[in-house]
PDB file of C-alpha atoms in Angstrom:
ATOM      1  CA  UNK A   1     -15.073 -22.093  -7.377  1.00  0.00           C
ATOM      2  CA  UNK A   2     -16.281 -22.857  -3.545  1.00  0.00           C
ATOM      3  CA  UNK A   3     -18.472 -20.399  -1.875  1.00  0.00           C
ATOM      4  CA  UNK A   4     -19.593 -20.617   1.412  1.00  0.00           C
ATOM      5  CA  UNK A   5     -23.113 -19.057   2.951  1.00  0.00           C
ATOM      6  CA  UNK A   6     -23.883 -17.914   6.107  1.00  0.00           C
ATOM      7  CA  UNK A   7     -27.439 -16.704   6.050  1.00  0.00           C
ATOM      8  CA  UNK A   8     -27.844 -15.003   9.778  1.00  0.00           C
ATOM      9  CA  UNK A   9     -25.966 -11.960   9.802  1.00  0.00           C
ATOM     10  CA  UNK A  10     -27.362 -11.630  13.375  1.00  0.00           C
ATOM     11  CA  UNK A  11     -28.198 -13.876  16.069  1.00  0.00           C
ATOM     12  CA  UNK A  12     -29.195 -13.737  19.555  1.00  0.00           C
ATOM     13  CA  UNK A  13     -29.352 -15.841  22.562  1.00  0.00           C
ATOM     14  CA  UNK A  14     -30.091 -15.585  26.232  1.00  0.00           C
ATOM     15  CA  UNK A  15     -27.484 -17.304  28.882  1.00  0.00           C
ATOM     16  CA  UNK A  16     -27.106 -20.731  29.445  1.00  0.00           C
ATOM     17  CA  UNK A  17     -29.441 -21.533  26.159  1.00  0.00           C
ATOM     18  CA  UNK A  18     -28.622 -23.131  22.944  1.00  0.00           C
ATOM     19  CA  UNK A  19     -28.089 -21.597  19.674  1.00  0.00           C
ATOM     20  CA  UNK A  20     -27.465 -23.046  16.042  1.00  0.00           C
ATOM     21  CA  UNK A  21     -25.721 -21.134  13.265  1.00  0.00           C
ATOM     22  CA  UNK A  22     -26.350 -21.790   9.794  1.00  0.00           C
ATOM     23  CA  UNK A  23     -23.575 -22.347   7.426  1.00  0.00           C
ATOM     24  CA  UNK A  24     -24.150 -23.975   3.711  1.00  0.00           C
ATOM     25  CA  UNK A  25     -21.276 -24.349   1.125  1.00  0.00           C
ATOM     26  CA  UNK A  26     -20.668 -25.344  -2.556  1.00  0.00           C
ATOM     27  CA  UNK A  27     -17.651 -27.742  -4.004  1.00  0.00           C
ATOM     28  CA  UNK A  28     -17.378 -30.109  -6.093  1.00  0.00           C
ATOM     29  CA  UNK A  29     -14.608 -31.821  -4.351  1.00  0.00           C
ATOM     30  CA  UNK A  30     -14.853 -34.617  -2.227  1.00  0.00           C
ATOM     31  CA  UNK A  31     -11.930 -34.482   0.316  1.00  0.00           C
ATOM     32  CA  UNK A  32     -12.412 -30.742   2.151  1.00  0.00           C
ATOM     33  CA  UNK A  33     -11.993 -29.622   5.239  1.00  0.00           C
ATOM     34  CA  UNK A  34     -14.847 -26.986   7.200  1.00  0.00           C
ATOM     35  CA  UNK A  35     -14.116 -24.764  10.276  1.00  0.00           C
ATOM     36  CA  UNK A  36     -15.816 -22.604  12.366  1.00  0.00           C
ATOM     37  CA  UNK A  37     -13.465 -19.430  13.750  1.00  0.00           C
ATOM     38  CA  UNK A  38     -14.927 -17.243  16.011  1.00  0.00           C
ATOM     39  CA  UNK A  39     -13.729 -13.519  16.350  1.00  0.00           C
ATOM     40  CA  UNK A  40     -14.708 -11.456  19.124  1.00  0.00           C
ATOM     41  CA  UNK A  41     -14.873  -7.828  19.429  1.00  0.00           C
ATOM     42  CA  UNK A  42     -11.169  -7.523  19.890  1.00  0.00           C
ATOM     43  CA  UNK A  43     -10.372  -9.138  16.070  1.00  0.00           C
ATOM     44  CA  UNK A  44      -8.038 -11.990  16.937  1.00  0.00           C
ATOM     45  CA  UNK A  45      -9.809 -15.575  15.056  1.00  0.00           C
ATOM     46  CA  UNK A  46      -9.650 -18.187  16.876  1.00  0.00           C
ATOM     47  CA  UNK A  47     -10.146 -21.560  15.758  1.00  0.00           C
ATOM     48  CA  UNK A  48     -13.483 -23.273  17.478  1.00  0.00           C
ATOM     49  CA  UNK A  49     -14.325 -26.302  15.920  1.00  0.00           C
ATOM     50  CA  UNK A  50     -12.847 -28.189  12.573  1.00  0.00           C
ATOM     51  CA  UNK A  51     -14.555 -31.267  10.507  1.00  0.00           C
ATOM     52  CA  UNK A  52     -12.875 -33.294   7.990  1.00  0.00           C
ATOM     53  CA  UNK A  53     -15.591 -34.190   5.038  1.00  0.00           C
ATOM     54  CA  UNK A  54     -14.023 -37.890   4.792  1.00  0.00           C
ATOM     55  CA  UNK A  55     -15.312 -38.348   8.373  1.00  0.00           C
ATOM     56  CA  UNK A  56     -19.007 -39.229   8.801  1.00  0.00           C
ATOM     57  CA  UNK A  57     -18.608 -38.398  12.865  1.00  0.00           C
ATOM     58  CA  UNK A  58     -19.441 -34.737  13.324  1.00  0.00           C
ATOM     59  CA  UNK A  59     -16.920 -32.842  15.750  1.00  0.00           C
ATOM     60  CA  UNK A  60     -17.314 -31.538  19.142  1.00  0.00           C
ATOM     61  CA  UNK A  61     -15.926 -29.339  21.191  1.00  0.00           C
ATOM     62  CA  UNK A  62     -16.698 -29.246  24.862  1.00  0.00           C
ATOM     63  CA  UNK A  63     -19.983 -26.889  24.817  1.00  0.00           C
ATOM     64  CA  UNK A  64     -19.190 -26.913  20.985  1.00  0.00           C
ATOM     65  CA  UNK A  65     -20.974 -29.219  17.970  1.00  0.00           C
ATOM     66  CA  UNK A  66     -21.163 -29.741  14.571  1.00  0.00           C
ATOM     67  CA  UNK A  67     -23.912 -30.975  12.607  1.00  0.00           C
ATOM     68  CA  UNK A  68     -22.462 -31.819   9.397  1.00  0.00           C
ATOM     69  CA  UNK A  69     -24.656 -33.029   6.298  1.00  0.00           C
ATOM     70  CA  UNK A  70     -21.757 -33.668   3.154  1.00  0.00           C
ATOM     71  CA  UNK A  71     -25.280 -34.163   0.828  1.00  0.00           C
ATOM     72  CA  UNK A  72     -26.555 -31.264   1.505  1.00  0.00           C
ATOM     73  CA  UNK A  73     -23.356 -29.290   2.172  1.00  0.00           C
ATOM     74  CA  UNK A  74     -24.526 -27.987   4.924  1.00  0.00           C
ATOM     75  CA  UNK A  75     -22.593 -27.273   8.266  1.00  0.00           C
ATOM     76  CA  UNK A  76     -24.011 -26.082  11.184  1.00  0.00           C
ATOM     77  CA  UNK A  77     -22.789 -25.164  14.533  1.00  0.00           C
ATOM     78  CA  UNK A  78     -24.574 -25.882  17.866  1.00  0.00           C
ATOM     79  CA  UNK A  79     -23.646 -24.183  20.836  1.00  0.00           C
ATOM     80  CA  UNK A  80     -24.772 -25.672  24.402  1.00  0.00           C
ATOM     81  CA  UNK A  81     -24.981 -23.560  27.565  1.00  0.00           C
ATOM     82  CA  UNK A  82     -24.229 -20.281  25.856  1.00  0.00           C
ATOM     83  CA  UNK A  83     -22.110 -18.165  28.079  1.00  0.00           C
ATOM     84  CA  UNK A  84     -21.351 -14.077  27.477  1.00  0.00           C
ATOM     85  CA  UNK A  85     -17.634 -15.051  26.597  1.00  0.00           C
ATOM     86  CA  UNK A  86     -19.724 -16.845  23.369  1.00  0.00           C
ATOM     87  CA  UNK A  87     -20.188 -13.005  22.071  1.00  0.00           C
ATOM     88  CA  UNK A  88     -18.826 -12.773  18.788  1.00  0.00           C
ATOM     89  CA  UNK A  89     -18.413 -12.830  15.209  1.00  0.00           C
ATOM     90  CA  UNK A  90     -18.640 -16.405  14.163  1.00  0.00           C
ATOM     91  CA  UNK A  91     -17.267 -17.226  10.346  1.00  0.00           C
ATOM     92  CA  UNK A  92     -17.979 -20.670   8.590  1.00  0.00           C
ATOM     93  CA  UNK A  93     -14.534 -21.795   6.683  1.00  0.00           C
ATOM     94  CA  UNK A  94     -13.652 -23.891   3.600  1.00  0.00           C
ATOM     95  CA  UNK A  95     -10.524 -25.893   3.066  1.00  0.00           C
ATOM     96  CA  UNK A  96      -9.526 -27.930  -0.103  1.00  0.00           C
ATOM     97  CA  UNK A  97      -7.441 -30.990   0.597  1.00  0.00           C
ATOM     98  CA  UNK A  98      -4.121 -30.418   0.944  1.00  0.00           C
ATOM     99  CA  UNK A  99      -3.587 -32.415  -2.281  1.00  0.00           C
ATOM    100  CA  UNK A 100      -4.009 -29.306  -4.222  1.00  0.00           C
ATOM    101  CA  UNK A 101      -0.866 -27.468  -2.642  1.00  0.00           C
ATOM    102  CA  UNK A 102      -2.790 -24.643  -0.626  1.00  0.00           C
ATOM    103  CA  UNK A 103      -3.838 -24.042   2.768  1.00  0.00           C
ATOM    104  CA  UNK A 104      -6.933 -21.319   1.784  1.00  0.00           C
ATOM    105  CA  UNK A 105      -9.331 -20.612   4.064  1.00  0.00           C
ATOM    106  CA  UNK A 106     -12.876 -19.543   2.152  1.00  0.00           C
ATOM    107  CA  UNK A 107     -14.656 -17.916   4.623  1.00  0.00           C
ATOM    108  CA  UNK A 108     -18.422 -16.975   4.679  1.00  0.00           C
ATOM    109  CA  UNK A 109     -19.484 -13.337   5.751  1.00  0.00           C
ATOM    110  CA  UNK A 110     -20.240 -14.150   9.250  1.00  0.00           C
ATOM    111  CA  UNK A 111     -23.006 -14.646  11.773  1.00  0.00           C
ATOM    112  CA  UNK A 112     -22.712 -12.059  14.967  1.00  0.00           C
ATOM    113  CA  UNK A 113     -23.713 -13.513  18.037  1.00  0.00           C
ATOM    114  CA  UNK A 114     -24.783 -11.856  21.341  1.00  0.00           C
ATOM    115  CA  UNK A 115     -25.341 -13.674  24.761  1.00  0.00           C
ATOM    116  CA  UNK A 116     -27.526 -11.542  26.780  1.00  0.00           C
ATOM    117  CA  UNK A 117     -27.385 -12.134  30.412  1.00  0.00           C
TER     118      UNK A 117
ATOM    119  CA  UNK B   1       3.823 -19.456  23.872  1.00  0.00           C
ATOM    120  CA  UNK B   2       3.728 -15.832  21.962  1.00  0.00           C
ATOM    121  CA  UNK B   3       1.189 -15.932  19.586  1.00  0.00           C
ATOM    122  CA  UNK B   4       0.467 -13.659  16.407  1.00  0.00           C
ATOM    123  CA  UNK B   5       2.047 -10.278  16.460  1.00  0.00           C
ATOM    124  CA  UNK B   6       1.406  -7.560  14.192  1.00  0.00           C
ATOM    125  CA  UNK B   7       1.860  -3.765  13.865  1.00  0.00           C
ATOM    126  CA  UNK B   8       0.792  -1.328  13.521  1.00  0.00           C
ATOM    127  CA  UNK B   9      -2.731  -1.955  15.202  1.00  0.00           C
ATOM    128  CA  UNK B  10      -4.141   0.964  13.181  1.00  0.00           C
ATOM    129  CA  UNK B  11      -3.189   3.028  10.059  1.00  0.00           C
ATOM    130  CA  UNK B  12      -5.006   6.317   9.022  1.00  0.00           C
ATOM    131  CA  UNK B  13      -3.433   7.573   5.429  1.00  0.00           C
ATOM    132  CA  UNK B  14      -4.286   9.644   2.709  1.00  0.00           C
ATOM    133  CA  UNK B  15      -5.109   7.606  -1.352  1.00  0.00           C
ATOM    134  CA  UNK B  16      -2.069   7.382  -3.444  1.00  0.00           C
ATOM    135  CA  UNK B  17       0.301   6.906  -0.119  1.00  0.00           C
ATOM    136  CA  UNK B  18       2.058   4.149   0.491  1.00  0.00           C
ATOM    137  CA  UNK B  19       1.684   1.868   3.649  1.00  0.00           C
ATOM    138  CA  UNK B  20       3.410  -1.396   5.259  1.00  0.00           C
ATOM    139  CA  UNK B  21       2.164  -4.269   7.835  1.00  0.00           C
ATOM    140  CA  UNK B  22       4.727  -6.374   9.642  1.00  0.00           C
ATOM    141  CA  UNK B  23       3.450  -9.468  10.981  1.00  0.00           C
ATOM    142  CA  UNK B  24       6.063 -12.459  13.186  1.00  0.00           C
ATOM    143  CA  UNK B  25       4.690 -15.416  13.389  1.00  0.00           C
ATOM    144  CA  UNK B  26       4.532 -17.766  16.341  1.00  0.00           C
ATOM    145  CA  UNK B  27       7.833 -19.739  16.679  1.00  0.00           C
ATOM    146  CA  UNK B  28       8.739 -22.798  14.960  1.00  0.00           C
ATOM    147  CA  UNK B  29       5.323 -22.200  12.046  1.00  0.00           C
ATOM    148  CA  UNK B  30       6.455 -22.540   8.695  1.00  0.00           C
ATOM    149  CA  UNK B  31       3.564 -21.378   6.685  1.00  0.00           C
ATOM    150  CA  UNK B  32       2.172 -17.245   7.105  1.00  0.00           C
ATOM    151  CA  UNK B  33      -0.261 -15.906   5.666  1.00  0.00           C
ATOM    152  CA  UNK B  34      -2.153 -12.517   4.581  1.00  0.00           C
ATOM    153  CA  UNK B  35      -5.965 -11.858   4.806  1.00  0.00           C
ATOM    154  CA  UNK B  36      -7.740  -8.757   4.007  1.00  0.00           C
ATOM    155  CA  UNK B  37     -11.097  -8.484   5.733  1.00  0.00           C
ATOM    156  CA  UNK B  38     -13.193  -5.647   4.095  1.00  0.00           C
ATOM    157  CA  UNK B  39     -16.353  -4.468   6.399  1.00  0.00           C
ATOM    158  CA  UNK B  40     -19.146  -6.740   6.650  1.00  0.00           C
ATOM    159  CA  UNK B  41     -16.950  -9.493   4.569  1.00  0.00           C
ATOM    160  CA  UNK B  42     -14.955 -12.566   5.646  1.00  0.00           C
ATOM    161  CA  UNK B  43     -11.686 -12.551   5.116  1.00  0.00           C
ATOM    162  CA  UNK B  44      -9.723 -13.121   1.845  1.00  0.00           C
ATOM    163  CA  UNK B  45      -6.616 -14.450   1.440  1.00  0.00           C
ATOM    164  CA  UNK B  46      -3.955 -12.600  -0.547  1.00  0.00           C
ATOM    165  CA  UNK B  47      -0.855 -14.484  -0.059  1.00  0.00           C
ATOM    166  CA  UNK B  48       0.083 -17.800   1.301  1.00  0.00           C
ATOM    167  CA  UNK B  49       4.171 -18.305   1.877  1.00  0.00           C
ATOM    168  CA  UNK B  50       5.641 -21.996   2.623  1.00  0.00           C
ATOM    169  CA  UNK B  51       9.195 -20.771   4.439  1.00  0.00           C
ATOM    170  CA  UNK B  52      10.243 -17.756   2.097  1.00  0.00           C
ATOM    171  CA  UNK B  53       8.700 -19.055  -0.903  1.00  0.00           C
ATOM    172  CA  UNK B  54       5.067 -18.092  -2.443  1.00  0.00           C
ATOM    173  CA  UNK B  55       2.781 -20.765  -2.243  1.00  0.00           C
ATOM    174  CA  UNK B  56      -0.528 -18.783  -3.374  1.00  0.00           C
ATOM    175  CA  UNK B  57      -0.550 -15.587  -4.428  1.00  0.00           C
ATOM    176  CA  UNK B  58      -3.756 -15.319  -7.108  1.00  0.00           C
ATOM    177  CA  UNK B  59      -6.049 -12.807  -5.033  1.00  0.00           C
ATOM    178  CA  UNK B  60      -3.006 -10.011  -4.518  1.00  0.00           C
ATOM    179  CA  UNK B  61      -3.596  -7.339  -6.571  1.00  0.00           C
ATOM    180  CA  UNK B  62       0.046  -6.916  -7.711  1.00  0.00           C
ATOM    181  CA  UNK B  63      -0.442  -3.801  -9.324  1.00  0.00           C
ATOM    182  CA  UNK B  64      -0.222  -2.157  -6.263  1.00  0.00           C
ATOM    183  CA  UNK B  65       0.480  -4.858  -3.260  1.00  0.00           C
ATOM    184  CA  UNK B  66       3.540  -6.823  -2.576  1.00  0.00           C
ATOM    185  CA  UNK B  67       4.982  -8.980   0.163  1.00  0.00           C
ATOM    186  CA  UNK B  68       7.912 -10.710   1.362  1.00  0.00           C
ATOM    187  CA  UNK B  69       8.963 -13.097   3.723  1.00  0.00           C
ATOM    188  CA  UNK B  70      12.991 -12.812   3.958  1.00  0.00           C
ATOM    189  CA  UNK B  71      14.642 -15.206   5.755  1.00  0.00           C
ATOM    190  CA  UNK B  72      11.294 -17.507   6.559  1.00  0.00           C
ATOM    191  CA  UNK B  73      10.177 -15.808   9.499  1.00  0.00           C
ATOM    192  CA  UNK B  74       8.902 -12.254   9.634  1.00  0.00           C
ATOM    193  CA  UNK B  75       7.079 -11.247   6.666  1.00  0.00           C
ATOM    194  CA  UNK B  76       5.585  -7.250   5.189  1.00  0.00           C
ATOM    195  CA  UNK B  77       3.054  -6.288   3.186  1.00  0.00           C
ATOM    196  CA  UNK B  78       3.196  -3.066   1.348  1.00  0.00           C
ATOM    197  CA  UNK B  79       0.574  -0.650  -0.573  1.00  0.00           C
ATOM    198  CA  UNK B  80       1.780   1.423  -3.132  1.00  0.00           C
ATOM    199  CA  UNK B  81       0.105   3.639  -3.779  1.00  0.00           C
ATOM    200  CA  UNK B  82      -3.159   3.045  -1.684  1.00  0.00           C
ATOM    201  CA  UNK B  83      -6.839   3.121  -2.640  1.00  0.00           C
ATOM    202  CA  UNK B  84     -10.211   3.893  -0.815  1.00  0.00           C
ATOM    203  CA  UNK B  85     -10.742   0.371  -1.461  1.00  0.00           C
ATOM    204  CA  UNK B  86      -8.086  -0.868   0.137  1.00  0.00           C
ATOM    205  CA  UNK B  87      -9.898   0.091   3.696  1.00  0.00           C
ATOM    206  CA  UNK B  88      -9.989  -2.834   5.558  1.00  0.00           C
ATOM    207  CA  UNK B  89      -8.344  -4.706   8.685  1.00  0.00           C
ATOM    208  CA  UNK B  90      -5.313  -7.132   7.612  1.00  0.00           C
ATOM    209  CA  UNK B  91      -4.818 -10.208   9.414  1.00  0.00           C
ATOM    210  CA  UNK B  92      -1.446 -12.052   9.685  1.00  0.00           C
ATOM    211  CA  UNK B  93      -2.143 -16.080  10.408  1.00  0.00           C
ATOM    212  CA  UNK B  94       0.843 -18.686  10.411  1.00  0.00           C
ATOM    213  CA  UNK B  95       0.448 -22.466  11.177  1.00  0.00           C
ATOM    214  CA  UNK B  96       3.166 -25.502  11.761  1.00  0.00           C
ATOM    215  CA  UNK B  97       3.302 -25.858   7.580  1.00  0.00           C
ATOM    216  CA  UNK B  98       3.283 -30.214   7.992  1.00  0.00           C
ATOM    217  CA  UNK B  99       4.544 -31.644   5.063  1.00  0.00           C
ATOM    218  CA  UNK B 100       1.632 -33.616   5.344  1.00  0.00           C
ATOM    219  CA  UNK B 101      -0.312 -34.481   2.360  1.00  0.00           C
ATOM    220  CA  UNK B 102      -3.820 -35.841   1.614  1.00  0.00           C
ATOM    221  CA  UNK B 103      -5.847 -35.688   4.426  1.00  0.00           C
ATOM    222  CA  UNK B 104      -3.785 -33.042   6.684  1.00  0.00           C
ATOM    223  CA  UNK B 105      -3.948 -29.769   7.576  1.00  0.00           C
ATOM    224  CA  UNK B 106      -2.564 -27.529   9.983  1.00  0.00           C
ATOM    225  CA  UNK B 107      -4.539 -25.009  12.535  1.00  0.00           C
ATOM    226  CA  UNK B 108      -4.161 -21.087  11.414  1.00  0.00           C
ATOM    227  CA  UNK B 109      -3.458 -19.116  14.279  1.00  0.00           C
ATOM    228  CA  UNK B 110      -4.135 -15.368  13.650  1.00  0.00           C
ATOM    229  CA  UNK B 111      -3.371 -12.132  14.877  1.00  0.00           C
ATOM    230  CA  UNK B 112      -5.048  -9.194  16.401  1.00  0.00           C
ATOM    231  CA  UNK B 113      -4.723  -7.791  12.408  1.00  0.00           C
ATOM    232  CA  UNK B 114      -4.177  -3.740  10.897  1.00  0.00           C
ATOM    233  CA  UNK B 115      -6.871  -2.141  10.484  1.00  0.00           C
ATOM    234  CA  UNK B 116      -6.262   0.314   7.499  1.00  0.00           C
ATOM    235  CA  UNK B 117      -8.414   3.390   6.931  1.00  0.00           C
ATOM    236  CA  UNK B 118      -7.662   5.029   3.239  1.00  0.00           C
ATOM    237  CA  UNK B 119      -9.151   9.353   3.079  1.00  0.00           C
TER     238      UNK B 119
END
């Protein structure tokens, strides 16, 4: 079965800094996909930042970057010029390929970020 | 474009009640699903539908949950009866539902979720 990690429950970070969440997961697949969904205080996910395994590129998203190790299954996410709107819960995801007829999202138990001004 | 919507926002009930979420997806998605997110936990899912048909349903405890989807669009999900267990915030997601297959997949778009309290 996949599991994914997320180590920090807590993190901190001052304005306009950078800050890297942890996020390790375990599979014995080789065609996956990994998100990272952020949920702020109000409860409605939204997706940040997706990486398909098959692709040795890791994703970014404007202030928003992957660093994405398939070896070591590790994922993490980098955040540049950390803003206050960046305070949130942020949840590491798991996907299976869609060859195996379902869309489940395995989620880790969170990291919760706060941008202090 | 409308995203998400659920109700009721919040539910206060008493064990051994019974209780149901509506969630309508945005427009046009195919594919809805149910996650329960317990306190301190990511979320779980407990049902997948493609249209009005069950794509996933392993983690539903169907003892005591069900949910439909009539007619491929809005979808419930009931408790009967409830446990203290069952406290936790449901979240409604939906997403196009490509018939893509290797190598695809579809953003989940959530909702603002139920959160359930169980005395």
């Amino acid at each position: 079965a996949q599991t994914v990690t997320q180590s920090q429950p807590e993190m901190s970070v001052q304005e306009a800094e950078t800050v890297t969440l942890s996020c390790t997961y375990d599979t014995s697949e080789s065609n996956y996909y990994l998100f990272w969904y952020k949920q702020p205080p109000s409860r409605q996910m939204i997706l940040v930042i997706r990486q398909e395994a098959y692709k040795q590129q890791n994703a970014t998203e404007n202030r928003f970057s992957v660093n994405f190790q398939k070896a070591a299954k590790s994922f993490s996410l980098k955040i540049s010029d950390s803003q206050l709107g960046d305070t949130a819960m942020y949840f590491c995801a798991f996907m299976k390929d869609r060859s195996y007829n379902t869309d489940k999202l395995i989620f880790g138990t969170g990291t919760r970020l706060q941008v202090f001004p | 474009e409308a995203g998400v919507a659920q109700s009721p926002r919040y539910k206060i009930i008493e064990k051994r009640q019974s209780v149901a979420f509506w969630c309508n997806p945005i427009s046009g998605h195919a594919t809805l699903y149910w996650y329960q997110q317990i306190l301190g936990q990511g979320p779980k899912l407990l049902i997948q539908f493609q249209n009005n048909g069950v794509v996933d349903d392993s983690q539903l405890p169907k003892d005591r949950f069900s949910a439909e989807r009539l007619k491929g669009v809005d979808s419930t999900l009931k408790i009967q009866p409830a446990k203290l267990e069952d406290s936790a915030v449901y979240l409604c997601a939906s997403s196009l539902g490509l018939a893509g297959g290797p190598r695809t997949t579809d953003t989940q778009y959530f909702g603002p979720g139920t959160r359930l309290t169980v005395l």
